[in-house]
Amino acid sequence: MSIRLLKNSVSRRALLSTRLYHPNPIEYANSTVVAPLTYTMDSPQSRILTHCLQNEVPHWGFTERALLKSIQAVGYDSSMMSVLGASNSPSIFHSSPAVMELVKFNLVKKRHALTESLAAAGLGSPAALPSLEHLLVKRLQMDVPLSKQLGDLFTQLALPSQFMVNVAVPELFRLSDDMIYFSNEKDHFDTAWYSKRLGVSLAYTTSKLFMAQDNSLNCQDTIEFARDKLHRIMTLGEYYNNVEEYAWYSIMTTVNRAKAGFSRH
Amino acid sequence: MLAQCNFLKSVPVGVRAFSSLNALRATPKKGTLKAGGNALQESKFEPLSEAQRAYLDRALRVNQAGELGANYIYQGQIFVLSRRHPELRPTLQHMWEQEVFHHDTFNALQIKHRVRPSLLTPFWKVGAVAMGAGTALISPEAAMACTEAVETVIGGHYNEQLRCLDSQFEQRKADGTSGVPEEVQSLTAKVKLFRDQELEHLDTAIKHDSRLAVPYMMITETIKGVCRLAIWGAERI
C-alpha cells in the first residue's frame, strides 16, 4: 500500500512538474494505433507495408508492383491490395489508393520511430533530449536506402490532390513539430511557434530534394547540407529576435524621454 | 455550449459510423489493456478521444489568448493612468500581476501539452493595448467599465469550460474503475482559481465606479461583443 502511495506521489510530481506529452503516458494507456494510420503495427497491413518498404521499394519504388511482391512474400492473396488502400479515396490524377497507403505508412512509421524511445527520456528532464540537428540528421538517414526513389516519392506527395492536403502537408507539420518538441530546442508561445516549425520543415524538405540527386557515399553531402541549412535558419531567427529587442528598447527609450520632457514643462 | 460538450465522448471524429470500412479500423479488443500485462497498465486511463483532445487544445489556446489580452489591457491602462491618477496604480498593478501569472501559467501549459498558440496573437496584443489605453484616455471610470465588461465575459467563458471539464472527462480504466485524469483535474483547479480572481477584478471595477462611466452601456456592450468575437476567433484560428 505504501509503495503504491509512493508511486502515486512520484507520478503526480512528474505529472505536474515536468514536460509532458498530451495525452501524457503517465496517466493514459498507450493508443493501439499510430494516428493517422487506422491499423495496429502487428496487423496484416503493417506486415505487408513494412516488408515492402524494407525489401521491394528500394528496387521497384513506390509502385503497385512492389506491393504485389510483398503481398505474395508475406503469404496473402493479391486481393489484399484493395484492403491496403481502403482508407484512401481513389483519385484519377493519383496512383492507386494502395500506393498512397504505402507512401503514408512510410512517412508515419519513420516519424514514429524517430521519437518512440524519447518519450520516456523526456519525462525526466528536457536536458536528456537530443538536439534538433541530431533528430533532423537521424530522420534523413532513415531515407538513405530509398535515396534513388525519392524523386518518385516527391511526385506522389506534391501532386495537387486530396492526398497532399490530408496526408502530405499534415505529416510534414507533425514531423517538424515532433522534432522540435522531442529535442532540447526552446519552444515558443507566440508566432515564433509557427515560424520555427516552418523553418524546420523548409530545412527538411530542401535536404530531401538535395538527397534525391546526391551521389556521395551514404549521402554525406546531404547531411552536411542539412546541418548548414538548419544553422542558417536558426541564425536568421536570432537576427529577428535581436532586431525586435532593439526596436522595442528604442520605442521605450523614446517614450520615456518624451514623458520626461513633458513633465519638466 | 453544454449541448456541444455532450458530443465529446459519443462521436469519434473522422469516423463514419455507417462506413463499410469501419470493420477494418483497429479497435481495442476486450481485455487488450489487461493483456498488456501489468498492474501499471491496468491503473491507467483509456486514451482521450480525438474530440476530447481537440476540446482541451481549443480550451488551452483560447485561455492563453484571453489571458494575453487581459495582460495587455491592464498594461495599456497602467501606461495611461499611472501618471494622471496615481491613486489607481496599486489597484491596477495588483490586477495586472494576477493576469501576468494567469498568462504565464497558460503559456507553460500550451508548451507542455503541445497546443498551437492562436495565429492571431499579434492582433490580440495590439487590440488589447488599444482597448486598455483607449478607455483609460476617456476616463478612469471608462477604464473600469472596460475591466467590468472584459471580466464579465471571461468569467462566463470560464464557467462554461468548467461545466464541460466536469461532465465530459470521466475516463474508464482497464480494471473497470473510472475517474478524472489528474491533468484534467489540475486544469480544472487552475481554471476555477483564475475564474474567481477574474470575478474579484469585476467587483473591484464596480467598486471603482465603473457604472459612472459615460456612455456606460455603449462601452460595456461594445467591449463584451468584441471579447465574444475574440474568444470565437482564438478558439478556431
Short mmCIF file of C-alpha atoms in Angstrom, two decimals:
data_model
loop_
_atom_site.label_atom_id
_atom_site.label_comp_id
_atom_site.label_asym_id
_atom_site.label_seq_id
_atom_site.Cartn_x
_atom_site.Cartn_y
_atom_site.Cartn_z
CA MET A 1 0.00 0.00 0.00
CA SER A 2 2.76 2.40 0.98
CA ILE A 3 4.68 1.53 -2.22
CA ARG A 4 1.57 2.29 -4.23
CA LEU A 5 1.17 5.64 -2.44
CA LEU A 6 4.83 6.40 -3.09
CA LYS A 7 4.40 5.53 -6.78
CA ASN A 8 1.32 7.73 -6.94
CA SER A 9 3.10 10.67 -5.36
CA VAL A 10 6.09 10.25 -7.67
CA SER A 11 3.88 10.10 -10.76
CA ARG A 12 1.87 13.08 -9.51
CA ARG A 13 5.04 15.10 -9.05
CA ALA A 14 6.25 14.04 -12.51
CA LEU A 15 2.88 14.91 -13.96
CA LEU A 16 2.72 18.39 -12.53
CA SER A 17 6.34 19.43 -12.74
CA THR A 18 7.90 18.05 -15.91
CA ARG A 19 7.47 18.29 -19.61
CA LEU A 20 4.66 16.02 -20.75
CA TYR A 21 3.11 14.78 -23.92
CA HIS A 22 -0.55 15.33 -24.49
CA PRO A 23 -2.13 12.90 -23.73
CA ASN A 24 0.59 12.01 -21.25
CA PRO A 25 1.92 8.45 -20.91
CA ILE A 26 1.89 8.56 -17.09
CA GLU A 27 -1.88 8.57 -16.85
CA TYR A 28 -3.13 7.03 -20.10
CA ALA A 29 -2.72 3.59 -21.63
CA ASN A 30 -0.88 3.59 -24.95
CA SER A 31 -3.06 4.01 -28.01
CA THR A 32 -3.40 0.88 -30.14
CA VAL A 33 -2.68 2.73 -33.39
CA VAL A 34 -0.32 5.45 -34.54
CA ALA A 35 -2.52 8.20 -35.95
CA PRO A 36 -3.41 8.75 -38.77
CA LEU A 37 -2.96 5.04 -39.54
CA THR A 38 -6.08 3.03 -38.79
CA TYR A 39 -4.42 -0.33 -38.11
CA THR A 40 -2.04 -1.61 -35.47
CA MET A 41 1.64 -2.27 -36.10
CA ASP A 42 1.09 -6.05 -35.85
CA SER A 43 -1.79 -6.09 -38.36
CA PRO A 44 -1.51 -7.76 -41.83
CA GLN A 45 -1.47 -4.31 -43.43
CA SER A 46 1.57 -3.27 -41.36
CA ARG A 47 3.41 -6.52 -42.05
CA ILE A 48 2.95 -6.17 -45.82
CA LEU A 49 3.84 -2.47 -45.91
CA THR A 50 6.90 -2.93 -43.66
CA HIS A 51 8.15 -5.78 -45.83
CA CYS A 52 7.55 -3.68 -48.93
CA LEU A 53 9.49 -0.67 -47.57
CA GLN A 54 12.43 -2.80 -46.48
CA ASN A 55 12.73 -5.16 -49.44
CA GLU A 56 10.84 -4.02 -52.52
CA VAL A 57 10.68 -0.21 -52.54
CA PRO A 58 14.49 0.25 -52.85
CA HIS A 59 14.30 -1.71 -56.15
CA TRP A 60 10.82 -1.05 -57.54
CA GLY A 61 9.96 2.28 -56.00
CA PHE A 62 6.55 3.24 -54.63
CA THR A 63 4.57 1.14 -57.12
CA GLU A 64 1.86 -1.48 -57.20
CA ARG A 65 4.42 -4.00 -58.42
CA ALA A 66 6.43 -3.56 -55.22
CA LEU A 67 3.27 -4.02 -53.16
CA LEU A 68 2.20 -7.11 -55.07
CA LYS A 69 5.58 -8.73 -54.50
CA SER A 70 5.34 -8.06 -50.77
CA ILE A 71 1.77 -9.35 -50.55
CA GLN A 72 2.90 -12.60 -52.13
CA ALA A 73 6.06 -12.78 -49.99
CA VAL A 74 4.10 -12.35 -46.75
CA GLY A 75 1.62 -15.00 -47.91
CA TYR A 76 -1.60 -13.20 -48.74
CA ASP A 77 -3.84 -13.17 -51.79
CA SER A 78 -3.47 -10.32 -54.29
CA SER A 79 -6.96 -9.10 -53.35
CA MET A 80 -5.24 -7.73 -50.23
CA MET A 81 -4.33 -4.78 -52.44
CA SER A 82 -7.84 -3.36 -52.05
CA VAL A 83 -7.68 -3.74 -48.25
CA LEU A 84 -4.41 -1.78 -48.14
CA GLY A 85 -5.91 1.18 -49.93
CA ALA A 86 -9.23 1.09 -48.10
CA SER A 87 -8.67 4.28 -46.09
CA ASN A 88 -7.76 6.43 -49.12
CA SER A 89 -10.19 7.83 -51.63
CA PRO A 90 -9.39 6.98 -55.26
CA SER A 91 -8.15 9.88 -57.38
CA ILE A 92 -7.95 9.93 -61.16
CA PHE A 93 -4.81 12.07 -61.09
CA HIS A 94 -3.03 9.98 -58.46
CA SER A 95 -1.65 6.48 -58.03
CA SER A 96 -3.82 3.69 -56.70
CA PRO A 97 -5.11 4.03 -53.10
CA ALA A 98 -2.81 1.15 -52.05
CA VAL A 99 0.29 3.05 -53.24
CA MET A 100 -0.95 6.14 -51.40
CA GLU A 101 -1.19 3.99 -48.26
CA LEU A 102 2.39 2.80 -48.80
CA VAL A 103 3.59 6.41 -49.03
CA LYS A 104 1.58 7.36 -45.93
CA PHE A 105 2.90 4.35 -44.00
CA ASN A 106 6.48 5.30 -44.93
CA LEU A 107 6.01 8.81 -43.50
CA VAL A 108 4.11 7.85 -40.36
CA LYS A 109 6.24 4.85 -39.40
CA LYS A 110 9.51 6.75 -39.71
CA ARG A 111 8.16 9.74 -37.82
CA HIS A 112 7.01 7.46 -35.03
CA ALA A 113 10.31 5.56 -34.97
CA LEU A 114 12.23 8.84 -34.69
CA THR A 115 10.76 9.76 -31.30
CA GLU A 116 9.47 6.45 -29.95
CA SER A 117 12.32 5.98 -27.50
CA LEU A 118 12.47 9.65 -26.49
CA ALA A 119 9.10 9.98 -24.75
CA ALA A 120 10.37 8.25 -21.60
CA ALA A 121 13.67 10.17 -21.64
CA GLY A 122 11.84 13.47 -21.95
CA LEU A 123 9.76 12.81 -18.85
CA GLY A 124 12.79 13.21 -16.64
CA SER A 125 14.24 16.39 -17.97
CA PRO A 126 14.36 18.27 -21.28
CA ALA A 127 18.16 18.27 -20.99
CA ALA A 128 18.09 14.50 -21.55
CA LEU A 129 16.64 15.05 -25.02
CA PRO A 130 18.82 15.19 -28.16
CA SER A 131 19.45 18.29 -30.25
CA LEU A 132 17.21 19.31 -33.13
CA GLU A 133 20.10 18.80 -35.55
CA HIS A 134 20.56 15.23 -34.31
CA LEU A 135 16.89 14.41 -34.96
CA LEU A 136 16.92 16.04 -38.40
CA VAL A 137 20.01 14.07 -39.45
CA LYS A 138 18.59 10.85 -37.98
CA ARG A 139 15.36 11.28 -39.95
CA LEU A 140 17.28 11.95 -43.16
CA GLN A 141 19.47 8.89 -42.61
CA MET A 142 16.33 6.73 -42.39
CA ASP A 143 15.71 7.51 -46.07
CA VAL A 144 19.23 6.76 -47.32
CA PRO A 145 18.24 3.24 -48.57
CA LEU A 146 15.42 4.88 -50.58
CA SER A 147 17.54 7.74 -51.94
CA LYS A 148 17.08 6.58 -55.56
CA GLN A 149 13.30 6.53 -55.14
CA LEU A 150 12.96 9.96 -53.58
CA GLY A 151 12.07 11.68 -56.88
CA ASP A 152 9.14 9.30 -57.25
CA LEU A 153 8.15 9.86 -53.60
CA PHE A 154 8.20 13.64 -54.02
CA THR A 155 5.98 13.35 -57.08
CA GLN A 156 3.45 11.35 -55.08
CA LEU A 157 3.49 13.83 -52.23
CA ALA A 158 3.46 17.06 -54.21
CA LEU A 159 0.77 16.12 -56.75
CA PRO A 160 -2.08 18.56 -56.05
CA SER A 161 -4.78 16.31 -54.65
CA GLN A 162 -6.79 15.43 -51.58
CA PHE A 163 -3.86 13.23 -50.52
CA MET A 164 -1.49 16.19 -50.45
CA VAL A 165 -3.87 18.24 -48.30
CA ASN A 166 -4.93 15.44 -45.95
CA VAL A 167 -1.69 13.48 -45.60
CA ALA A 168 1.47 15.02 -47.08
CA VAL A 169 1.27 18.52 -45.59
CA PRO A 170 -0.07 17.45 -42.13
CA GLU A 171 2.66 14.78 -41.92
CA LEU A 172 5.34 17.35 -42.70
CA PHE A 173 3.92 19.54 -39.93
CA ARG A 174 3.76 16.62 -37.47
CA LEU A 175 7.35 15.70 -38.25
CA SER A 176 8.69 19.22 -37.66
CA ASP A 177 6.52 19.53 -34.54
CA ASP A 178 7.87 16.22 -33.20
CA MET A 179 11.46 17.20 -33.97
CA ILE A 180 11.12 20.47 -32.05
CA TYR A 181 9.11 19.00 -29.18
CA PHE A 182 11.29 15.95 -28.62
CA SER A 183 14.55 17.90 -28.86
CA ASN A 184 16.10 20.25 -26.34
CA GLU A 185 15.16 23.17 -28.59
CA LYS A 186 13.37 26.07 -26.93
CA ASP A 187 9.67 26.18 -27.77
CA HIS A 188 7.55 29.32 -28.08
CA PHE A 189 4.10 30.64 -27.24
CA ASP A 190 3.67 33.26 -29.96
CA THR A 191 4.12 33.45 -33.74
CA ALA A 192 7.68 32.11 -33.33
CA TRP A 193 5.95 28.76 -32.68
CA TYR A 194 4.81 28.80 -36.32
CA SER A 195 7.96 30.29 -37.85
CA LYS A 196 10.23 27.74 -36.15
CA ARG A 197 8.15 24.85 -37.46
CA LEU A 198 8.08 26.41 -40.90
CA GLY A 199 11.88 26.81 -40.82
CA VAL A 200 12.45 23.19 -39.77
CA SER A 201 10.01 21.97 -42.46
CA LEU A 202 11.92 24.03 -45.02
CA ALA A 203 15.29 22.62 -43.91
CA TYR A 204 13.92 19.07 -44.05
CA THR A 205 12.23 19.43 -47.46
CA THR A 206 15.19 21.11 -49.16
CA SER A 207 17.54 18.49 -47.70
CA LYS A 208 15.35 15.73 -49.08
CA LEU A 209 15.37 17.41 -52.50
CA PHE A 210 19.15 17.59 -52.27
CA MET A 211 19.26 13.91 -51.30
CA ALA A 212 17.27 12.94 -54.41
CA GLN A 213 20.26 13.99 -56.54
CA ASP A 214 23.06 13.17 -54.11
CA ASN A 215 25.62 10.62 -55.33
CA SER A 216 28.01 10.84 -52.37
CA LEU A 217 28.70 7.84 -50.13
CA ASN A 218 25.82 7.33 -47.67
CA CYS A 219 24.50 10.75 -48.70
CA GLN A 220 27.20 12.52 -46.65
CA ASP A 221 26.78 15.68 -48.74
CA THR A 222 23.08 15.77 -47.86
CA ILE A 223 23.86 15.55 -44.14
CA GLU A 224 26.32 18.45 -44.44
CA PHE A 225 23.75 20.41 -46.44
CA ALA A 226 21.04 19.79 -43.80
CA ARG A 227 23.33 20.87 -40.93
CA ASP A 228 24.26 24.06 -42.77
CA LYS A 229 20.65 24.82 -43.72
CA LEU A 230 19.39 24.36 -40.15
CA HIS A 231 22.18 26.51 -38.77
CA ARG A 232 21.33 29.31 -41.24
CA ILE A 233 17.62 29.18 -40.33
CA MET A 234 18.37 29.33 -36.59
CA THR A 235 20.76 32.25 -37.17
CA LEU A 236 18.02 34.04 -39.08
CA GLY A 237 15.74 33.57 -36.05
CA GLU A 238 18.40 35.11 -33.79
CA TYR A 239 18.75 38.12 -36.12
CA TYR A 240 15.00 38.65 -35.98
CA ASN A 241 14.93 38.43 -32.16
CA ASN A 242 17.81 40.90 -31.83
CA VAL A 243 16.18 43.41 -34.20
CA GLU A 244 12.85 43.09 -32.36
CA GLU A 245 14.51 43.58 -28.98
CA TYR A 246 16.43 46.64 -30.18
CA ALA A 247 13.28 48.15 -31.76
CA TRP A 248 11.31 47.68 -28.52
CA TYR A 249 14.17 49.18 -26.48
CA SER A 250 14.27 52.19 -28.84
CA ILE A 251 10.50 52.76 -28.63
CA MET A 252 10.54 52.58 -24.80
CA THR A 253 13.51 54.97 -24.60
CA THR A 254 11.81 57.46 -26.92
CA VAL A 255 8.52 57.33 -24.98
CA ASN A 256 10.29 57.78 -21.63
CA ARG A 257 12.36 60.68 -22.93
CA ALA A 258 9.21 62.35 -24.25
CA LYS A 259 7.40 61.81 -20.91
CA ALA A 260 10.39 63.21 -19.01
CA GLY A 261 10.46 66.22 -21.35
CA PHE A 262 6.76 66.95 -20.87
CA SER A 263 6.94 66.63 -17.07
CA ARG A 264 9.67 69.32 -16.93
CA HIS A 265 7.40 71.93 -18.55
CA MET B 1 -22.04 25.05 -25.13
CA LEU B 2 -23.05 22.23 -22.83
CA ALA B 3 -25.04 20.62 -25.60
CA GLN B 4 -21.92 20.79 -27.75
CA CYS B 5 -19.91 19.23 -24.91
CA ASN B 6 -22.22 16.22 -24.77
CA PHE B 7 -20.92 15.07 -28.13
CA LEU B 8 -17.34 14.93 -26.94
CA LYS B 9 -17.41 11.35 -25.79
CA SER B 10 -20.00 9.89 -28.10
CA VAL B 11 -18.85 10.95 -31.58
CA PRO B 12 -15.49 9.61 -32.76
CA VAL B 13 -14.26 12.40 -35.02
CA GLY B 14 -13.40 11.35 -38.56
CA VAL B 15 -15.21 8.00 -38.32
CA ARG B 16 -18.35 7.46 -40.32
CA ALA B 17 -20.45 5.04 -38.32
CA PHE B 18 -22.18 3.68 -41.42
CA SER B 19 -18.99 3.18 -43.43
CA SER B 20 -18.38 -0.35 -44.68
CA LEU B 21 -14.68 0.27 -43.99
CA ASN B 22 -15.33 0.52 -40.28
CA ALA B 23 -14.60 -3.15 -39.84
CA LEU B 24 -11.02 -2.53 -40.97
CA ARG B 25 -10.42 0.14 -38.34
CA ALA B 26 -8.39 -1.07 -35.39
CA THR B 27 -10.41 -1.06 -32.19
CA PRO B 28 -9.12 -2.07 -28.76
CA LYS B 29 -10.13 -5.68 -28.15
CA LYS B 30 -11.72 -6.66 -24.86
CA GLY B 31 -9.03 -7.01 -22.26
CA THR B 32 -6.33 -5.57 -24.52
CA LEU B 33 -5.04 -3.40 -21.74
CA LYS B 34 -5.02 -6.27 -19.28
CA ALA B 35 -3.26 -8.46 -21.79
CA GLY B 36 -0.65 -5.70 -21.99
CA GLY B 37 0.42 -7.27 -18.88
CA ASN B 38 0.86 -5.46 -15.64
CA ALA B 39 -0.90 -3.65 -12.87
CA LEU B 40 0.55 -0.36 -14.06
CA GLN B 41 -1.28 -0.65 -17.40
CA GLU B 42 -4.49 -1.60 -15.58
CA SER B 43 -4.33 1.50 -13.43
CA LYS B 44 -4.10 3.78 -16.46
CA PHE B 45 -6.98 5.58 -18.13
CA GLU B 46 -8.16 4.79 -21.63
CA PRO B 47 -6.71 7.36 -24.06
CA LEU B 48 -8.69 10.55 -24.56
CA SER B 49 -10.87 10.55 -27.65
CA GLU B 50 -9.99 12.78 -30.57
CA ALA B 51 -12.89 15.09 -29.65
CA GLN B 52 -11.73 15.35 -26.02
CA ARG B 53 -8.18 16.18 -27.12
CA ALA B 54 -9.49 18.75 -29.59
CA TYR B 55 -11.56 20.34 -26.84
CA LEU B 56 -8.58 20.56 -24.44
CA ASP B 57 -6.41 22.03 -27.21
CA ARG B 58 -9.03 24.61 -28.02
CA ALA B 59 -9.60 25.46 -24.33
CA LEU B 60 -5.89 26.00 -23.68
CA ARG B 61 -5.48 28.07 -26.84
CA VAL B 62 -8.39 30.39 -26.10
CA ASN B 63 -7.44 30.74 -22.42
CA GLN B 64 -3.88 31.63 -23.35
CA ALA B 65 -5.08 34.23 -25.87
CA GLY B 66 -7.64 35.59 -23.37
CA GLU B 67 -5.09 36.00 -20.59
CA LEU B 68 -2.67 37.61 -23.04
CA GLY B 69 -5.44 40.07 -23.90
CA ALA B 70 -6.19 40.81 -20.23
CA ASN B 71 -2.48 41.25 -19.51
CA TYR B 72 -2.10 43.82 -22.30
CA ILE B 73 -5.35 45.63 -21.44
CA TYR B 74 -4.06 46.32 -17.90
CA GLN B 75 -0.68 47.27 -19.34
CA GLY B 76 -2.37 49.87 -21.57
CA GLN B 77 -4.47 51.18 -18.66
CA ILE B 78 -1.47 51.50 -16.34
CA PHE B 79 0.54 53.24 -19.05
CA VAL B 80 -2.12 55.97 -19.32
CA LEU B 81 -3.47 56.18 -15.76
CA SER B 82 -0.36 55.80 -13.58
CA ARG B 83 0.61 59.45 -14.12
CA ARG B 84 -2.84 61.04 -14.30
CA HIS B 85 -4.42 59.05 -11.45
CA PRO B 86 -1.61 57.63 -9.29
CA GLU B 87 -4.15 56.59 -6.62
CA LEU B 88 -5.37 53.85 -9.00
CA ARG B 89 -1.88 52.49 -9.62
CA PRO B 90 -1.75 49.91 -6.74
CA THR B 91 -5.19 48.51 -7.65
CA LEU B 92 -4.33 48.22 -11.35
CA GLN B 93 -0.87 46.85 -10.56
CA HIS B 94 -2.35 44.10 -8.35
CA MET B 95 -4.84 43.06 -11.02
CA TRP B 96 -2.16 43.22 -13.73
CA GLU B 97 0.21 40.99 -11.73
CA GLN B 98 -2.53 38.39 -11.36
CA GLU B 99 -3.19 38.49 -15.12
CA VAL B 100 0.52 38.10 -15.84
CA PHE B 101 0.53 35.00 -13.62
CA HIS B 102 -2.52 33.59 -15.46
CA HIS B 103 -0.86 34.31 -18.80
CA ASP B 104 2.42 32.66 -17.76
CA THR B 105 0.51 29.62 -16.50
CA PHE B 106 -1.28 29.11 -19.81
CA ASN B 107 1.93 29.76 -21.75
CA ALA B 108 3.56 26.92 -19.83
CA LEU B 109 0.54 24.64 -20.34
CA GLN B 110 0.45 25.41 -24.07
CA ILE B 111 4.05 24.28 -24.49
CA LYS B 112 3.65 21.32 -22.13
CA HIS B 113 0.59 19.99 -23.93
CA ARG B 114 1.72 20.68 -27.49
CA VAL B 115 -1.08 23.10 -28.28
CA ARG B 116 -0.55 25.58 -31.07
CA PRO B 117 -0.98 29.21 -29.97
CA SER B 118 -3.53 31.41 -31.70
CA LEU B 119 -2.27 32.53 -35.09
CA LEU B 120 -3.77 35.96 -34.40
CA THR B 121 -1.58 36.57 -31.31
CA PRO B 122 -0.02 39.82 -32.65
CA PHE B 123 -3.51 41.22 -33.33
CA TRP B 124 -4.67 40.32 -29.80
CA LYS B 125 -1.66 42.21 -28.39
CA VAL B 126 -2.25 45.37 -30.41
CA GLY B 127 -6.03 45.25 -29.91
CA ALA B 128 -5.74 44.73 -26.14
CA VAL B 129 -3.29 47.60 -25.61
CA ALA B 130 -5.51 49.85 -27.74
CA MET B 131 -8.60 48.81 -25.76
CA GLY B 132 -6.93 49.39 -22.37
CA ALA B 133 -5.24 52.66 -23.29
CA GLY B 134 -8.24 53.94 -25.28
CA THR B 135 -10.75 53.52 -22.45
CA ALA B 136 -8.24 54.91 -19.92
CA LEU B 137 -7.87 58.01 -22.11
CA ILE B 138 -11.65 58.59 -21.91
CA SER B 139 -11.73 58.48 -18.10
CA PRO B 140 -10.77 56.24 -15.15
CA GLU B 141 -14.44 55.19 -14.91
CA ALA B 142 -14.39 54.15 -18.58
CA ALA B 143 -11.25 52.08 -17.90
CA MET B 144 -13.08 50.38 -15.02
CA ALA B 145 -16.14 49.83 -17.26
CA CYS B 146 -13.79 48.13 -19.74
CA THR B 147 -12.49 45.90 -16.92
CA GLU B 148 -16.05 45.10 -15.84
CA ALA B 149 -17.11 44.13 -19.39
CA VAL B 150 -13.99 42.02 -20.05
CA GLU B 151 -14.14 40.19 -16.73
CA THR B 152 -17.88 39.51 -17.13
CA VAL B 153 -17.28 37.77 -20.46
CA ILE B 154 -14.16 35.92 -19.21
CA GLY B 155 -15.97 34.77 -16.03
CA GLY B 156 -18.84 33.37 -18.13
CA HIS B 157 -16.41 31.74 -20.53
CA TYR B 158 -14.51 30.02 -17.69
CA ASN B 159 -17.80 28.81 -16.19
CA GLU B 160 -18.76 27.18 -19.50
CA GLN B 161 -15.37 25.48 -19.62
CA LEU B 162 -15.73 24.22 -16.06
CA ARG B 163 -19.14 22.67 -16.85
CA CYS B 164 -17.59 20.84 -19.78
CA LEU B 165 -14.45 19.72 -17.90
CA ASP B 166 -16.61 18.45 -15.04
CA SER B 167 -19.03 16.49 -17.18
CA GLN B 168 -17.04 15.15 -20.15
CA PHE B 169 -13.74 13.81 -18.83
CA GLU B 170 -14.73 10.83 -16.70
CA GLN B 171 -12.39 8.19 -18.17
CA ARG B 172 -12.56 4.44 -17.75
CA LYS B 173 -9.64 2.28 -16.64
CA ALA B 174 -8.83 -1.26 -17.72
CA ASP B 175 -9.55 -2.56 -14.20
CA GLY B 176 -13.18 -1.41 -14.53
CA THR B 177 -12.95 1.71 -12.36
CA SER B 178 -13.23 5.22 -13.68
CA GLY B 179 -12.19 8.72 -12.72
CA VAL B 180 -10.98 12.08 -13.94
CA PRO B 181 -7.31 12.15 -15.08
CA GLU B 182 -5.01 14.30 -12.96
CA GLU B 183 -4.03 16.57 -15.81
CA VAL B 184 -7.73 17.42 -16.28
CA GLN B 185 -8.20 17.87 -12.51
CA SER B 186 -5.18 20.15 -12.43
CA LEU B 187 -6.51 22.20 -15.37
CA THR B 188 -9.95 22.43 -13.71
CA ALA B 189 -8.40 23.68 -10.45
CA LYS B 190 -6.45 26.35 -12.32
CA VAL B 191 -9.50 27.49 -14.30
CA LYS B 192 -11.53 27.68 -11.06
CA LEU B 193 -8.88 29.79 -9.34
CA PHE B 194 -8.50 32.10 -12.30
CA ARG B 195 -12.29 32.41 -12.70
CA ASP B 196 -12.53 33.51 -9.04
CA GLN B 197 -9.74 36.04 -9.48
CA GLU B 198 -11.33 37.43 -12.65
CA LEU B 199 -14.60 37.89 -10.77
CA GLU B 200 -12.68 39.69 -8.00
CA HIS B 201 -11.42 42.08 -10.67
CA LEU B 202 -15.03 42.57 -11.75
CA ASP B 203 -16.01 43.52 -8.17
CA THR B 204 -13.00 45.83 -7.92
CA ALA B 205 -14.04 47.61 -11.13
CA ILE B 206 -17.60 48.12 -9.85
CA LYS B 207 -16.25 49.45 -6.53
CA HIS B 208 -14.17 51.96 -8.51
CA ASP B 209 -17.24 53.48 -10.15
CA SER B 210 -17.27 51.61 -13.44
CA ARG B 211 -21.04 52.22 -13.67
CA LEU B 212 -20.48 56.00 -13.65
CA ALA B 213 -18.66 55.80 -16.97
CA VAL B 214 -20.20 57.82 -19.77
CA PRO B 215 -21.50 56.30 -22.03
CA TYR B 216 -21.59 53.16 -19.80
CA MET B 217 -23.90 50.94 -21.88
CA MET B 218 -22.11 51.66 -25.14
CA ILE B 219 -18.64 51.00 -23.70
CA THR B 220 -19.53 47.79 -21.89
CA GLU B 221 -21.75 46.26 -24.57
CA THR B 222 -19.26 47.06 -27.35
CA ILE B 223 -16.37 45.57 -25.36
CA LYS B 224 -18.42 42.49 -24.46
CA GLY B 225 -19.20 41.98 -28.16
CA VAL B 226 -15.54 42.38 -29.11
CA CYS B 227 -14.49 39.90 -26.38
CA ARG B 228 -17.02 37.29 -27.53
CA LEU B 229 -15.79 37.70 -31.10
CA ALA B 230 -12.18 37.39 -29.93
CA ILE B 231 -13.00 34.19 -27.99
CA TRP B 232 -14.70 32.73 -31.06
CA GLY B 233 -11.69 33.62 -33.21
CA ALA B 234 -9.00 32.47 -30.78
CA GLU B 235 -10.68 29.07 -30.37
CA ARG B 236 -10.52 28.45 -34.10
CA ILE B 237 -7.61 30.40 -35.59
#
